[in-house]
CSV table of C-alpha atoms in Angstrom, one decimal:
chain,number,residue,atom,x,y,z
U,1,MET,CA,0.0,0.0,0.0
U,2,THR,CA,2.8,2.4,0.9
U,3,LYS,CA,4.6,1.8,-2.4
U,4,TYR,CA,1.3,2.4,-4.3
U,5,LEU,CA,0.6,5.7,-2.5
U,6,LEU,CA,4.2,6.8,-3.2
U,7,ALA,CA,3.9,6.0,-6.9
U,8,VAL,CA,0.6,8.0,-7.1
U,9,PHE,CA,2.3,10.9,-5.3
U,10,PHE,CA,5.2,10.9,-7.8
U,11,LEU,CA,2.7,10.7,-10.7
U,12,LEU,CA,0.7,13.6,-9.5
U,13,LEU,CA,3.9,15.7,-9.0
U,14,LEU,CA,5.1,14.9,-12.5
U,15,ASN,CA,1.8,16.0,-14.0
U,16,SER,CA,1.0,18.9,-11.7
U,17,PRO,CA,-0.3,21.9,-13.7
U,18,GLU,CA,1.9,24.9,-14.2
U,19,GLY,CA,0.7,28.5,-13.9
U,20,THR,CA,-1.9,30.2,-11.7
U,21,ALA,CA,-1.9,29.6,-8.0
U,22,LYS,CA,-5.0,27.6,-7.0
U,23,GLY,CA,-6.3,27.4,-3.6
U,24,ALA,CA,-5.1,29.0,-0.4
U,25,PRO,CA,-1.8,28.9,1.5
U,26,GLN,CA,-1.7,25.7,3.6
U,27,ASN,CA,-0.9,24.6,7.1
U,28,LEU,CA,-0.8,28.0,8.9
U,29,PHE,CA,0.5,27.7,12.5
U,30,SER,CA,2.7,29.3,15.1
U,31,PRO,CA,5.6,27.0,16.2
U,32,PRO,CA,5.3,26.1,19.9
U,33,GLY,CA,7.6,28.2,22.1
U,34,THR,CA,7.9,31.2,19.7
U,35,GLN,CA,5.2,33.3,21.2
U,36,THR,CA,6.2,36.2,23.5
U,37,ASP,CA,4.1,38.7,25.5
U,38,GLU,CA,4.1,41.1,22.5
U,39,SER,CA,4.8,39.0,19.4
U,40,ILE,CA,3.6,35.9,17.5
U,41,THR,CA,5.5,34.1,14.8
U,42,LEU,CA,3.7,32.4,11.9
U,43,LEU,CA,4.7,29.7,9.4
U,44,TRP,CA,2.8,28.3,6.5
U,45,ASP,CA,3.1,26.3,3.3
U,46,LYS,CA,2.6,27.5,-0.3
U,47,PRO,CA,-0.6,26.8,-2.2
U,48,ALA,CA,-0.6,23.4,-4.0
U,49,VAL,CA,0.2,25.3,-7.2
U,50,TYR,CA,2.2,28.4,-6.7
U,51,GLU,CA,4.3,29.3,-9.8
U,52,ASP,CA,2.6,32.7,-10.1
U,53,VAL,CA,2.7,33.6,-6.4
U,54,ARG,CA,4.9,36.6,-5.6
U,55,GLY,CA,4.1,37.2,-2.0
U,56,TYR,CA,1.6,36.8,0.9
U,57,ASN,CA,-0.8,39.1,2.8
U,58,ILE,CA,-1.1,38.5,6.5
U,59,TYR,CA,-4.5,39.2,8.2
U,60,MET,CA,-5.3,39.6,11.9
U,61,SER,CA,-9.0,39.3,12.6
U,62,GLY,CA,-9.6,40.0,8.9
U,63,LYS,CA,-7.5,43.1,8.8
U,64,LEU,CA,-4.3,43.3,6.7
U,65,VAL,CA,-1.3,43.7,9.1
U,66,GLY,CA,1.7,42.8,6.9
U,67,GLU,CA,3.1,41.5,3.6
U,68,THR,CA,6.0,39.2,2.9
U,69,SER,CA,7.6,37.2,0.1
U,70,LYS,CA,8.5,34.4,2.5
U,71,THR,CA,6.4,31.8,4.1
U,72,ASN,CA,6.9,33.1,7.6
U,73,PHE,CA,6.1,36.4,9.4
U,74,ARG,CA,6.5,37.8,12.9
U,75,ILE,CA,3.8,40.1,14.2
U,76,THR,CA,5.0,42.5,17.0
U,77,GLY,CA,3.4,45.2,19.2
U,78,LEU,CA,0.7,42.9,20.5
U,79,SER,CA,-1.0,42.9,23.9
U,80,PRO,CA,0.0,40.3,26.6
U,81,ALA,CA,-2.2,37.4,27.4
U,82,THR,CA,-4.5,38.0,24.4
U,83,GLY,CA,-5.8,35.7,21.7
U,84,TYR,CA,-5.5,36.6,18.0
U,85,GLU,CA,-6.8,35.1,14.8
U,86,PHE,CA,-4.6,35.0,11.7
U,87,SER,CA,-5.1,34.1,8.1
U,88,ILE,CA,-3.0,34.3,4.9
U,89,ARG,CA,-3.7,35.0,1.2
U,90,ALA,CA,-1.2,34.4,-1.6
U,91,LYS,CA,-0.7,37.4,-4.0
U,92,GLU,CA,-0.1,36.5,-7.6
U,93,GLU,CA,2.0,38.4,-10.2
U,94,ASN,CA,-1.1,40.0,-11.7
U,95,GLY,CA,-2.1,41.3,-8.2
U,96,ARG,CA,-4.9,38.8,-7.8
U,97,LEU,CA,-5.3,37.3,-4.3
U,98,SER,CA,-5.9,33.6,-3.6
U,99,LYS,CA,-8.5,32.2,-1.4
U,100,THR,CA,-8.0,32.8,2.3
U,101,SER,CA,-6.2,30.1,4.3
U,102,ARG,CA,-7.7,28.5,7.3
U,103,THR,CA,-7.5,30.7,10.4
U,104,THR,CA,-5.3,29.9,13.3
U,105,ARG,CA,-5.8,31.3,16.8
U,106,VAL,CA,-2.7,32.1,18.9
U,107,THR,CA,-2.4,33.6,22.4
U,108,THR,CA,0.5,35.8,23.6
U,109,LEU,CA,2.2,35.2,26.9
U,110,LYS,CA,1.4,37.1,30.1
U,111,LYS,CA,3.5,40.1,30.8
U,112,ARG,CA,6.8,38.8,32.0
U,113,PRO,CA,9.0,40.2,34.8
U,114,VAL,CA,12.6,41.2,33.8
U,115,TYR,CA,15.7,40.4,35.8
U,116,ASN,CA,18.7,42.6,34.8
U,117,ILE,CA,22.0,40.9,35.3
U,118,LEU,CA,23.5,44.2,36.5
U,119,ASP,CA,21.3,43.9,39.6
U,120,TYR,CA,23.1,40.6,40.4
U,121,GLY,CA,26.6,42.0,40.2
U,122,ALA,CA,27.5,41.6,36.5
U,123,LYS,CA,30.1,44.0,35.2
U,124,ALA,CA,30.6,44.9,31.5
U,125,ASP,CA,34.4,45.6,31.9
U,126,GLU,CA,35.4,42.8,29.5
U,127,LYS,CA,37.6,41.4,32.4
U,128,THR,CA,35.2,40.2,35.1
U,129,ILE,CA,34.0,36.6,34.7
U,130,ASN,CA,30.3,37.1,35.3
U,131,THR,CA,29.2,33.4,35.4
U,132,GLU,CA,28.1,33.6,39.0
U,133,ALA,CA,26.1,36.9,38.6
U,134,ILE,CA,24.3,35.7,35.4
U,135,GLN,CA,23.5,32.4,37.0
U,136,LYS,CA,22.1,34.1,40.1
U,137,ALA,CA,19.8,36.1,37.9
U,138,ILE,CA,18.6,32.9,36.2
U,139,ASP,CA,18.1,31.1,39.5
U,140,ALA,CA,16.1,34.0,40.9
U,141,CYS,CA,13.6,33.8,38.1
U,142,ARG,CA,10.2,32.2,38.4
U,143,PRO,CA,8.8,30.6,35.3
U,144,GLY,CA,7.6,33.1,32.8
U,145,SER,CA,10.5,35.6,33.3
U,146,VAL,CA,13.2,37.2,31.3
U,147,VAL,CA,16.9,37.5,32.2
U,148,TYR,CA,18.2,40.7,30.5
U,149,ILE,CA,21.7,41.3,29.3
U,150,PRO,CA,22.1,45.0,28.6
U,151,ARG,CA,24.5,46.9,26.3
U,152,GLY,CA,28.2,46.1,27.0
U,153,THR,CA,30.5,43.1,26.9
U,154,PHE,CA,30.0,40.5,29.7
U,155,LYS,CA,32.5,37.7,29.9
U,156,SER,CA,31.2,34.4,31.3
U,157,GLY,CA,31.8,30.7,31.7
U,158,ALA,CA,29.0,28.1,31.5
U,159,ILE,CA,25.5,29.1,32.5
U,160,HIS,CA,22.5,26.9,32.7
U,161,LEU,CA,18.9,27.9,31.8
U,162,LYS,CA,15.8,26.5,33.5
U,163,SER,CA,12.2,25.9,32.4
U,164,GLY,CA,10.2,29.0,31.7
U,165,VAL,CA,13.1,31.4,31.4
U,166,GLU,CA,14.1,33.6,28.4
U,167,LEU,CA,17.7,34.9,28.1
U,168,TYR,CA,17.5,38.2,26.2
U,169,VAL,CA,20.7,39.7,24.8
U,170,ALA,CA,20.0,43.4,24.0
U,171,GLU,CA,21.2,45.3,21.0
U,172,GLY,CA,24.8,46.3,21.7
U,173,ALA,CA,25.2,43.5,24.3
U,174,VAL,CA,27.8,40.8,23.9
U,175,LEU,CA,27.8,37.6,26.0
U,176,LYS,CA,31.4,36.6,25.6
U,177,GLY,CA,32.6,33.2,26.5
U,178,SER,CA,35.9,32.9,28.4
U,179,ALA,CA,38.9,31.0,26.9
U,180,ASP,CA,39.6,29.1,30.1
U,181,PRO,CA,38.4,25.4,30.0
U,182,GLY,CA,38.1,25.6,33.8
U,183,ASP,CA,35.1,27.9,33.3
U,184,TYR,CA,33.2,25.0,31.7
U,185,PRO,CA,32.7,22.0,34.0
U,186,MET,CA,32.5,18.5,32.5
U,187,ILE,CA,29.0,17.2,31.9
U,188,VAL,CA,27.4,14.1,30.3
U,189,ASN,CA,26.7,14.9,26.7
U,190,ARG,CA,26.5,13.4,23.2
U,191,PHE,CA,29.2,14.1,20.6
U,192,GLU,CA,29.4,12.6,17.2
U,193,GLY,CA,26.6,10.2,18.1
U,194,TRP,CA,28.0,8.8,21.3
U,195,LYS,CA,27.2,9.4,25.0
U,196,LEU,CA,30.3,10.7,26.8
U,197,LYS,CA,31.7,13.5,29.0
U,198,THR,CA,32.4,16.9,27.4
U,199,TYR,CA,33.0,20.4,28.6
U,200,SER,CA,29.9,22.4,29.3
U,201,SER,CA,28.8,24.9,26.6
U,202,LEU,CA,28.6,28.6,27.2
U,203,ILE,CA,24.7,28.3,27.3
U,204,ASN,CA,23.3,25.0,28.5
U,205,ALA,CA,19.8,23.7,29.2
U,206,GLY,CA,18.6,20.2,30.2
U,207,GLN,CA,20.2,16.9,31.1
U,208,LEU,CA,21.0,14.1,28.7
U,209,ASP,CA,18.6,11.1,28.9
U,210,GLU,CA,18.8,8.7,26.0
U,211,ARG,CA,15.2,7.5,26.9
U,212,GLY,CA,14.1,10.9,25.4
U,213,LEU,CA,12.4,12.1,28.6
U,214,ILE,CA,12.0,15.9,28.8
U,215,SER,CA,14.0,17.7,31.5
U,216,VAL,CA,13.5,21.3,30.6
U,217,LYS,CA,10.8,23.2,28.6
U,218,ASP,CA,9.6,26.6,27.5
U,219,ILE,CA,13.0,28.3,27.2
U,220,ALA,CA,14.2,31.0,24.8
U,221,ILE,CA,17.4,32.8,23.8
U,222,ARG,CA,16.5,36.0,22.0
U,223,GLY,CA,17.6,39.5,21.3
U,224,LYS,CA,19.5,41.7,18.9
U,225,GLY,CA,22.9,41.3,20.5
U,226,VAL,CA,25.8,38.9,20.1
U,227,ILE,CA,26.7,35.5,21.8
U,228,SER,CA,30.4,34.9,21.2
U,229,GLY,CA,32.4,31.9,22.4
U,230,GLY,CA,36.0,31.3,23.2
U,231,GLY,CA,36.6,30.2,19.7
U,232,THR,CA,39.9,28.6,18.5
U,233,GLU,CA,41.8,29.5,21.7
U,234,LEU,CA,39.2,27.7,23.9
U,235,ALA,CA,39.0,24.8,21.5
U,236,GLY,CA,42.8,24.3,21.6
U,237,ALA,CA,42.9,24.4,25.4
U,238,MET,CA,40.0,21.9,25.7
U,239,ILE,CA,41.6,19.5,23.2
U,240,LYS,CA,45.0,19.7,24.9
U,241,ALA,CA,43.4,18.9,28.3
U,242,ASN,CA,40.9,16.1,27.3
U,243,GLY,CA,41.0,15.4,23.6
U,244,GLU,CA,38.8,16.4,20.6
U,245,ARG,CA,35.7,14.6,21.8
U,246,SER,CA,35.6,16.7,24.9
U,247,LEU,CA,34.8,19.9,23.1
U,248,GLY,CA,31.9,22.1,24.4
U,249,ARG,CA,29.5,23.9,22.2
U,250,LEU,CA,28.3,27.5,22.2
U,251,ILE,CA,24.6,26.6,22.9
U,252,CYS,CA,23.7,23.0,23.9
U,253,ILE,CA,20.1,22.0,24.5
U,254,MET,CA,19.3,18.5,25.8
U,255,ASN,CA,16.0,16.8,26.4
U,256,ALA,CA,14.1,20.0,25.9
U,257,GLU,CA,10.6,20.9,24.7
U,258,ASN,CA,9.4,24.2,23.2
U,259,VAL,CA,12.6,26.1,22.6
U,260,ASP,CA,13.0,29.4,20.6
U,261,ILE,CA,16.4,30.8,19.6
U,262,GLN,CA,15.7,34.1,17.7
U,263,GLY,CA,17.4,37.3,16.5
U,264,VAL,CA,20.9,37.1,17.9
U,265,THR,CA,24.2,36.7,16.2
U,266,VAL,CA,26.1,33.6,17.4
U,267,GLU,CA,29.7,33.2,16.7
U,268,GLU,CA,33.1,31.7,17.5
U,269,SER,CA,32.0,28.5,19.2
U,270,PRO,CA,34.8,26.1,20.3
U,271,CYS,CA,32.9,23.4,18.3
U,272,TRP,CA,29.3,23.1,17.1
U,273,THR,CA,27.5,26.4,17.4
U,274,ILE,CA,23.9,25.3,18.3
U,275,HIS,CA,23.4,21.6,19.2
U,276,TYR,CA,20.1,20.2,20.4
U,277,VAL,CA,19.6,16.5,21.2
U,278,PHE,CA,16.6,14.4,22.3
U,279,SER,CA,14.4,17.5,22.0
U,280,LYS,CA,11.2,18.6,20.3
U,281,ASN,CA,9.6,21.8,19.1
U,282,VAL,CA,12.9,23.7,18.6
U,283,SER,CA,12.8,26.9,16.5
U,284,CYS,CA,16.0,28.7,15.3
U,285,HIS,CA,15.2,31.8,13.2
U,286,ASP,CA,16.4,35.2,12.2
U,287,LEU,CA,20.0,34.3,13.3
U,288,GLU,CA,23.4,35.2,12.0
U,289,ILE,CA,25.7,32.2,12.5
U,290,ARG,CA,29.4,32.6,12.1
U,291,SER,CA,32.3,30.2,12.9
U,292,SER,CA,35.9,29.8,12.0
U,293,VAL,CA,37.0,26.9,14.3
U,294,ARG,CA,37.5,23.4,13.1
U,295,ARG,CA,34.3,21.4,13.6
U,296,GLY,CA,32.4,24.7,13.6
U,297,ASP,CA,29.0,23.5,12.5
U,298,GLY,CA,26.1,26.0,12.5
U,299,ILE,CA,23.0,24.1,13.7
U,300,ASP,CA,23.0,20.4,14.6
U,301,PRO,CA,19.5,18.8,15.3
U,302,ASP,CA,20.3,15.5,16.9
U,303,SER,CA,17.6,12.8,17.5
U,304,SER,CA,15.1,15.6,17.8
U,305,ALA,CA,11.6,16.1,16.4
U,306,ASP,CA,9.7,19.1,15.0
U,307,SER,CA,12.5,21.6,14.2
U,308,TYR,CA,11.9,24.9,12.4
U,309,ILE,CA,15.0,26.6,11.0
U,310,PHE,CA,14.2,29.8,9.0
U,311,ASN,CA,15.6,33.2,8.1
U,312,CYS,CA,19.1,32.3,9.2
U,313,THR,CA,22.4,33.3,7.5
U,314,PHE,CA,25.3,30.9,7.8
U,315,SER,CA,29.0,31.4,7.3
U,316,THR,CA,30.7,28.4,8.9
U,317,SER,CA,33.9,26.5,8.8
U,318,ASP,CA,32.2,23.1,8.7
U,319,ASP,CA,28.6,22.0,8.0
U,320,CYS,CA,26.1,24.9,8.0
U,321,ILE,CA,23.4,22.4,9.2
U,322,ALA,CA,24.1,18.8,10.1
U,323,ILE,CA,21.1,16.6,10.9
U,324,LYS,CA,22.1,13.7,13.1
U,325,SER,CA,20.5,10.7,15.0
U,326,GLY,CA,23.4,8.9,16.7
U,327,LYS,CA,26.3,6.7,15.6
U,328,ASN,CA,26.7,3.0,15.4
U,329,PRO,CA,26.4,1.0,17.5
U,330,GLU,CA,25.0,3.2,20.2
U,331,GLY,CA,22.7,5.1,17.9
U,332,ASN,CA,21.1,1.9,16.7
U,333,VAL,CA,20.3,0.8,20.2
U,334,VAL,CA,19.0,4.2,21.4
U,335,ASN,CA,17.0,4.4,18.1
U,336,ILE,CA,15.6,7.9,18.4
U,337,PRO,CA,15.3,9.5,14.9
U,338,SER,CA,15.5,13.1,13.8
U,339,ARG,CA,12.2,13.8,12.1
U,340,ASN,CA,9.9,16.6,10.9
U,341,ILE,CA,12.6,19.2,10.1
U,342,ARG,CA,11.7,22.3,8.2
U,343,ILE,CA,14.5,24.5,6.7
U,344,THR,CA,13.2,27.5,4.8
U,345,ASP,CA,14.3,31.0,3.7
U,346,CYS,CA,17.9,30.5,4.8
U,347,ASN,CA,21.1,31.9,3.2
U,348,PHE,CA,24.1,29.6,3.2
U,349,GLU,CA,27.0,31.9,2.3
U,350,GLU,CA,30.0,29.7,3.3
U,351,GLY,CA,30.6,26.2,4.8
U,352,HIS,CA,30.9,22.5,4.0
U,353,GLY,CA,27.3,21.8,3.4
U,354,ILE,CA,23.6,21.5,4.2
U,355,SER,CA,24.0,18.0,5.5
U,356,ILE,CA,22.0,15.0,6.6
U,357,GLY,CA,24.4,12.7,8.4
U,358,SER,CA,26.8,11.3,8.8
U,359,GLU,CA,25.4,10.1,12.1
U,360,ILE,CA,22.1,8.6,11.0
U,361,SER,CA,22.0,5.4,13.1
U,362,GLY,CA,18.6,6.3,14.7
U,363,GLY,CA,17.1,7.3,11.4
U,364,ILE,CA,16.1,10.6,9.8
U,365,ASN,CA,12.6,11.1,8.4
U,366,ASN,CA,10.7,14.0,6.9
U,367,VAL,CA,13.0,16.8,6.0
U,368,LEU,CA,11.9,19.8,4.0
U,369,ILE,CA,14.4,22.3,2.5
U,370,ARG,CA,12.7,25.1,0.6
U,371,ASP,CA,13.4,28.6,-0.6
U,372,CYS,CA,17.0,28.6,0.4
U,373,ILE,CA,20.1,30.1,-1.3
U,374,ALA,CA,23.4,28.3,-1.1
U,375,GLY,CA,26.7,29.7,-2.2
U,376,PRO,CA,29.8,27.7,-3.2
U,377,LEU,CA,29.6,25.3,-0.3
U,378,LEU,CA,32.2,22.6,-0.4
U,379,ASN,CA,29.7,19.7,-0.7
U,380,GLY,CA,26.5,21.6,-1.3
U,381,LEU,CA,23.5,19.7,-0.2
U,382,GLN,CA,24.7,16.3,1.0
U,383,ILE,CA,23.2,13.2,2.4
U,384,LYS,CA,26.0,11.1,3.9
U,385,ALA,CA,26.7,7.9,5.7
U,386,THR,CA,28.8,4.7,5.6
U,387,LYS,CA,27.6,1.1,5.2
U,388,GLU,CA,28.3,0.5,8.9
U,389,ARG,CA,25.9,3.1,10.2
U,390,GLY,CA,22.6,1.4,9.9
U,391,GLY,CA,19.5,3.5,10.2
U,392,TYR,CA,17.8,5.3,7.3
U,393,VAL,CA,17.2,8.6,5.6
U,394,LYS,CA,13.7,8.9,4.0
U,395,ASN,CA,11.2,11.4,2.9
U,396,VAL,CA,13.4,14.3,2.0
U,397,GLU,CA,12.1,17.2,-0.1
U,398,VAL,CA,14.3,19.9,-1.6
U,399,ARG,CA,12.3,22.5,-3.5
U,400,ASP,CA,12.6,26.1,-4.9
U,401,CYS,CA,16.3,26.6,-3.9
U,402,VAL,CA,19.4,28.1,-5.5
U,403,ILE,CA,22.1,25.5,-4.9
U,404,GLN,CA,25.4,24.5,-6.6
U,405,ARG,CA,25.9,20.8,-5.7
U,406,ILE,CA,24.0,17.7,-4.6
U,407,ARG,CA,25.9,14.7,-3.2
U,408,ILE,CA,24.3,11.5,-1.8
U,409,LEU,CA,27.3,9.6,-0.4
U,410,THR,CA,27.5,6.2,1.1
U,411,SER,CA,31.2,5.6,1.8
U,412,LEU,CA,32.7,8.4,3.9
U,413,PRO,CA,36.4,8.2,4.7
U,414,TYR,CA,36.0,9.6,8.3
U,415,ASN,CA,34.3,9.2,11.6
U,416,ASN,CA,33.7,5.5,11.1
U,417,ASP,CA,35.3,3.9,14.2
U,418,GLY,CA,32.2,2.3,15.8
U,419,ASP,CA,31.2,-1.4,15.5
U,420,ALA,CA,29.0,-2.0,12.5
U,421,ALA,CA,25.2,-2.1,12.6
U,422,PRO,CA,23.5,-5.4,11.6
U,423,ALA,CA,22.6,-4.0,8.2
U,424,PRO,CA,23.5,-1.0,6.0
U,425,PRO,CA,21.3,2.1,6.0
U,426,LYS,CA,18.5,2.8,3.5
U,427,PHE,CA,18.2,6.0,1.5
U,428,GLU,CA,14.7,6.4,-0.1
U,429,ASN,CA,11.9,8.7,-1.1
U,430,MET,CA,13.5,11.9,-2.1
U,431,LEU,CA,12.3,14.8,-4.2
U,432,PHE,CA,14.5,17.5,-5.8
U,433,VAL,CA,12.2,20.0,-7.5
U,434,ASN,CA,12.6,23.5,-9.0
U,435,LEU,CA,16.3,23.9,-8.3
U,436,ASP,CA,18.6,26.6,-9.8
U,437,MET,CA,22.1,25.2,-10.2
U,438,THR,CA,23.2,27.5,-12.9
U,439,LYS,CA,25.8,29.3,-10.7
U,440,ALA,CA,27.8,26.1,-10.2
U,441,GLY,CA,31.1,25.7,-11.9
U,442,ASN,CA,32.0,22.6,-14.1
U,443,GLN,CA,35.1,21.5,-12.2
U,444,LYS,CA,33.1,19.0,-10.0
U,445,SER,CA,30.2,16.7,-10.6
U,446,LEU,CA,27.1,18.7,-9.8
U,447,ILE,CA,24.8,15.8,-8.9
U,448,GLU,CA,26.3,12.6,-7.4
U,449,VAL,CA,24.2,9.7,-6.3
U,450,ASN,CA,25.4,6.3,-5.1
U,451,GLY,CA,24.0,3.5,-3.0
U,452,PHE,CA,24.9,0.6,-0.7
U,453,PRO,CA,25.7,-2.9,-1.9
U,454,GLY,CA,22.7,-5.3,-2.0
U,455,LYS,CA,19.4,-4.7,-3.7
U,456,ALA,CA,17.6,-4.2,-0.4
U,457,HIS,CA,19.8,-1.2,0.3
U,458,TYR,CA,20.0,0.5,-3.0
U,459,THR,CA,19.3,4.2,-3.0
U,460,ARG,CA,15.7,4.3,-4.4
U,461,ASP,CA,12.6,6.3,-5.2
U,462,MET,CA,14.3,9.6,-6.2
U,463,LEU,CA,12.8,12.2,-8.4
U,464,PHE,CA,14.7,15.2,-10.0
U,465,LYS,CA,12.3,17.6,-11.7
U,466,ASN,CA,12.9,21.1,-13.3
U,467,ILE,CA,16.6,21.3,-12.4
U,468,GLN,CA,18.3,24.2,-14.2
U,469,LEU,CA,22.0,23.3,-14.9
U,470,PRO,CA,24.9,25.3,-16.3
U,471,PRO,CA,26.3,24.4,-19.7
U,472,ASN,CA,28.1,21.0,-19.9
U,473,PRO,CA,27.3,19.9,-16.3
U,474,LYS,CA,28.9,16.8,-14.7
U,475,VAL,CA,26.4,14.3,-13.3
U,476,LYS,CA,27.7,11.1,-11.6
U,477,ALA,CA,25.7,8.0,-10.6
């Protein structure tokens, strides 16, 4: 039955009509955890046919409140603890509007008390280590509060958020991680798919539990300021003291639910920049993500469900995004997939790739990448593993993007030191539609697809449709 439905889906896609948008925008919602006491963030999907759509009108209680060319919008200036109804209409090239989407009702949070870290002894002198003062402010909060970092540079070691607390980094503020490993106590963590001890991150939340039980919820990191780590200096000191797999992150979220990271610039992590594991309902949006350190990934969703990554700009020294679900053999036993991941309206300026894998031992399912622009990334969009990993990658849709390379790789030459899984992975059910690859050069293969030995593990059920290629492209299969 599943194979029949899949075949019908591909047939409908191949024969879908071109031209006028028909029907309304679909699936309008507000991601859990993104609401504040004065703002609401909306996401939606395009109409079923959308070639003529040039933008969207946003309505609140039937009144026009905004316009956008994207499939997301943030409404500000709202009243606390108030319910609002929203709907969307697509706007076509000729100015005609589509039917109205279904409405969604969203309620803002109650007015939240603010705890300024200056009131707890923090000093913006770029010398004082403010870990204790910032943590005191966090610990003093009751759920539904904001810890406020004002203008100035505040150095700190590891801090730990708790449920119901937002960390707000104001415009002109810098939360600067120290370069001393002693400021980041060792914790139980997951790195490259295995449970082990690492240094704490600059910002931490939750405790690792491979059963997937939630330990922290309703947390946020927001603002217009900068969160900057100890970078290469800190990474070198951590490696010298305890090896490469001891590295902390910049932001590490474990076993969390309803998380919003919005607005800030995050930079110079000692390792991965934003890593969340065994979590659900995590939104990362309107972020500037920069790294120059080795292993400097941008965002790493890890055995997590319902991720929303949008309006982010990446300039990284490793993968811009790397979706993970554990490494053999431990990842096969824990067996928690990453699923329902939505990556839209992002700009990938520099980095190794928009990556799924290589740690896929718990499986990866339902990934949408849409309306993104990727520059000359080393590997472009890549789905990667080795035959020892086990697990699967399935139901991947890449649509309406500017991209320069696609690589589906099944034999990586690195990070393959775990005992083999009982069977190779499976890669299946992937759509690549409406992609502009004309900016790519011809020195490398633009589209490369390979599979695993054995008919049961062939890469299968893939559709490439309306791919614009440069002259004389190289395609390898």
